């Protein structure tokens, strides 16, 4: 039985949470640099081409090299480092072994290619002690990210496919950017329960839609104010009317953005596909949030994304047709919300050829 764990959530439209998310990136960078492994008495990293030298070579070389290795082009990488330095997220000292640029490169390289500390240590020549539309405002769905758990805690994190994962809830805007992410739920938890916990918790950072606005959600969630679900299928799996069928097809095209975003996100950062390394669960949650922050930064800085033209794995991780746990909505509000969906379907049908 899934239980509500200590979650890590951020509203990426909120300045305070944006700072928290940036901190997550730095925590993750620190984790890659300080994760402890057994000491070795032999000097093994003797390559004259240091990690900083490699980063400098990438910065001065062809842009495609930086893009292939760090998932960012050179201007984006420089801008990220500038923000982290000028906003005071990290303070560099004259005795630091690793520069900010090299620290960011270590984190990006590890996330993008799912590398172990030993491989990162060899690449950067550090010891393994050092390397460790309309009124629709967006869409919501859940996805599963590989996780590693101690044997005694694995049952709760085993999803319906039998794999160990954490269930991640995310909200996106129409530009394929995260606006909210909630990481840390066990893989056995249903998407609808994770959303219910987010919207019913007064201390959560969930960005509630303004009156009359909504997120597009799939059939795994209830159709309630603020969350627009498709019409349920009639006999034979078909929508009950032509109008409802047209609505469902257009609704699906809007919701397709979140499936594409999940696919691009996982293609960019291979560490999300697993199997996840044996990091502490706090670090695994930080990995998810840091990848969301970096995805948004890349979307802002690089309008042309090499991953978007390619076909992506559209796995939202939901369970079609499951019922969302009860959430208090007055009968009048629920009736009005259903009537709004009917009116939208009728309007789409009448203007289908325009």
CSV table of N, CA and C in Angstrom, one decimal, residues 21-35 77 80-81 84 89-90 98-111 117 120 124 126 129-132 271 279 282-283 286-287 289-291 294:
chain,number,residue,atom,x,y,z
A,21,UNK,N,14.6,25.4,-6.3
A,21,UNK,CA,15.0,24.5,-7.4
A,21,UNK,C,16.4,24.7,-7.8
A,22,UNK,N,16.9,26.0,-7.9
A,22,UNK,CA,18.3,26.2,-8.2
A,22,UNK,C,19.2,25.6,-7.1
A,23,UNK,N,18.7,25.6,-5.9
A,23,UNK,CA,19.5,25.0,-4.8
A,23,UNK,C,19.6,23.5,-5.0
A,24,UNK,N,18.5,22.9,-5.5
A,24,UNK,CA,18.5,21.5,-5.8
A,24,UNK,C,19.6,21.1,-6.9
A,25,UNK,N,19.7,22.0,-7.9
A,25,UNK,CA,20.8,21.8,-8.9
A,25,UNK,C,22.1,21.8,-8.2
A,26,UNK,N,22.3,22.7,-7.3
A,26,UNK,CA,23.6,22.8,-6.6
A,26,UNK,C,23.9,21.6,-5.7
A,27,UNK,N,22.8,21.2,-5.0
A,27,UNK,CA,22.9,20.1,-4.1
A,27,UNK,C,23.3,18.8,-4.9
A,28,UNK,N,22.7,18.7,-6.1
A,28,UNK,CA,23.0,17.6,-6.9
A,28,UNK,C,24.4,17.7,-7.4
A,29,UNK,N,24.9,18.9,-7.8
A,29,UNK,CA,26.3,19.0,-8.2
A,29,UNK,C,27.2,18.7,-7.1
A,30,UNK,N,26.8,19.1,-5.9
A,30,UNK,CA,27.7,18.7,-4.7
A,30,UNK,C,27.7,17.2,-4.5
A,31,UNK,N,26.5,16.6,-4.7
A,31,UNK,CA,26.5,15.1,-4.5
A,31,UNK,C,27.4,14.4,-5.5
A,32,UNK,N,27.4,14.8,-6.7
A,32,UNK,CA,28.3,14.2,-7.7
A,32,UNK,C,29.7,14.4,-7.3
A,33,UNK,N,30.0,15.5,-6.7
A,33,UNK,CA,31.4,15.8,-6.4
A,33,UNK,C,31.9,15.3,-5.0
A,34,UNK,N,31.0,14.9,-4.1
A,34,UNK,CA,31.4,14.5,-2.7
A,34,UNK,C,31.0,13.2,-2.3
A,35,UNK,N,30.3,12.4,-3.2
A,35,UNK,CA,29.8,11.1,-2.8
A,35,UNK,C,31.0,10.2,-2.5
A,77,UNK,N,25.3,27.2,-21.5
A,77,UNK,CA,26.1,26.8,-20.4
A,77,UNK,C,26.7,28.0,-19.6
A,80,UNK,N,24.1,29.8,-17.6
A,80,UNK,CA,23.7,29.0,-16.3
A,80,UNK,C,24.8,29.3,-15.3
A,81,UNK,N,26.0,29.2,-15.6
A,81,UNK,CA,27.1,29.4,-14.7
A,81,UNK,C,27.1,30.9,-14.2
A,84,UNK,N,24.3,31.2,-11.6
A,84,UNK,CA,24.6,30.6,-10.3
A,84,UNK,C,25.6,31.4,-9.5
A,89,UNK,N,24.3,31.7,-5.5
A,89,UNK,CA,24.0,30.4,-5.2
A,89,UNK,C,25.2,29.6,-4.8
A,90,UNK,N,26.4,30.0,-5.2
A,90,UNK,CA,27.6,29.4,-4.8
A,90,UNK,C,28.7,30.4,-4.7
A,98,UNK,N,37.5,22.4,-7.4
A,98,UNK,CA,36.7,22.3,-8.6
A,98,UNK,C,36.1,23.7,-8.9
A,99,UNK,N,36.3,24.3,-10.0
A,99,UNK,CA,35.6,25.5,-10.4
A,99,UNK,C,34.1,25.4,-10.5
A,100,UNK,N,33.4,26.5,-10.5
A,100,UNK,CA,32.0,26.4,-10.7
A,100,UNK,C,31.7,25.8,-12.1
A,101,UNK,N,32.4,26.2,-13.1
A,101,UNK,CA,32.1,25.6,-14.4
A,101,UNK,C,32.4,24.1,-14.5
A,102,UNK,N,33.4,23.7,-13.9
A,102,UNK,CA,33.7,22.2,-13.9
A,102,UNK,C,32.6,21.5,-13.0
A,103,UNK,N,32.2,22.1,-11.9
A,103,UNK,CA,31.2,21.5,-11.0
A,103,UNK,C,29.9,21.3,-11.8
A,104,UNK,N,29.5,22.4,-12.5
A,104,UNK,CA,28.2,22.3,-13.3
A,104,UNK,C,28.4,21.2,-14.4
A,105,UNK,N,29.6,21.2,-15.0
A,105,UNK,CA,29.8,20.2,-16.1
A,105,UNK,C,29.7,18.8,-15.5
A,106,UNK,N,30.3,18.6,-14.3
A,106,UNK,CA,30.2,17.2,-13.7
A,106,UNK,C,28.7,16.8,-13.6
A,107,UNK,N,27.9,17.7,-13.0
A,107,UNK,CA,26.5,17.4,-12.8
A,107,UNK,C,25.8,17.1,-14.1
A,108,UNK,N,26.0,18.0,-15.1
A,108,UNK,CA,25.3,17.9,-16.4
A,108,UNK,C,25.7,16.6,-17.1
A,109,UNK,N,27.0,16.3,-17.1
A,109,UNK,CA,27.5,15.1,-17.8
A,109,UNK,C,27.0,13.9,-17.1
A,110,UNK,N,26.9,13.8,-15.8
A,110,UNK,CA,26.4,12.7,-15.1
A,110,UNK,C,24.9,12.5,-15.3
A,111,UNK,N,24.1,13.5,-15.3
A,111,UNK,CA,22.7,13.4,-15.6
A,111,UNK,C,22.4,13.0,-17.0
A,117,UNK,N,30.2,7.4,-10.4
A,117,UNK,CA,31.2,8.3,-9.9
A,117,UNK,C,32.6,8.0,-10.4
A,120,UNK,N,32.9,9.3,-13.9
A,120,UNK,CA,33.1,10.8,-13.8
A,120,UNK,C,34.5,11.1,-13.3
A,124,UNK,N,36.9,13.5,-15.5
A,124,UNK,CA,37.3,14.8,-15.0
A,124,UNK,C,38.6,14.8,-14.2
A,126,UNK,N,39.5,13.4,-11.3
A,126,UNK,CA,39.5,13.6,-9.8
A,126,UNK,C,39.3,12.3,-9.1
A,129,UNK,N,36.8,10.2,-4.3
A,129,UNK,CA,36.3,10.9,-3.1
A,129,UNK,C,35.8,12.3,-3.5
A,130,UNK,N,36.3,12.9,-4.6
A,130,UNK,CA,35.9,14.2,-5.1
A,130,UNK,C,34.6,14.1,-6.0
A,131,UNK,N,34.5,13.0,-6.7
A,131,UNK,CA,33.4,12.9,-7.7
A,131,UNK,C,32.2,12.1,-7.1
A,132,UNK,N,31.4,12.7,-6.6
A,132,UNK,CA,30.1,12.0,-6.2
A,132,UNK,C,28.8,13.0,-6.6
A,271,UNK,N,19.9,9.5,-17.1
A,271,UNK,CA,19.8,9.0,-15.7
A,271,UNK,C,18.4,8.7,-15.2
A,279,UNK,N,21.8,5.9,-4.9
A,279,UNK,CA,21.9,7.1,-4.2
A,279,UNK,C,20.9,7.1,-3.0
A,282,UNK,N,16.8,11.0,-0.9
A,282,UNK,CA,16.8,12.5,-1.0
A,282,UNK,C,17.5,13.0,-2.3
A,283,UNK,N,18.7,12.3,-2.6
A,283,UNK,CA,19.4,12.7,-3.8
A,283,UNK,C,18.6,12.3,-5.1
A,286,UNK,N,16.2,14.9,-5.7
A,286,UNK,CA,16.9,16.1,-6.2
A,286,UNK,C,17.2,15.9,-7.6
A,287,UNK,N,17.5,14.7,-8.0
A,287,UNK,CA,17.9,14.4,-9.5
A,287,UNK,C,16.7,14.8,-10.3
A,289,UNK,N,14.1,16.8,-9.7
A,289,UNK,CA,13.8,18.3,-9.7
A,289,UNK,C,14.9,19.0,-10.5
A,290,UNK,N,16.1,18.6,-10.3
A,290,UNK,CA,17.2,19.3,-11.0
A,290,UNK,C,17.1,19.2,-12.5
A,291,UNK,N,16.7,18.0,-13.0
A,291,UNK,CA,16.5,17.7,-14.4
A,291,UNK,C,15.3,18.6,-14.9
A,294,UNK,N,16.8,22.2,-15.2
A,294,UNK,CA,17.6,22.3,-16.4
A,294,UNK,C,16.9,22.2,-17.7
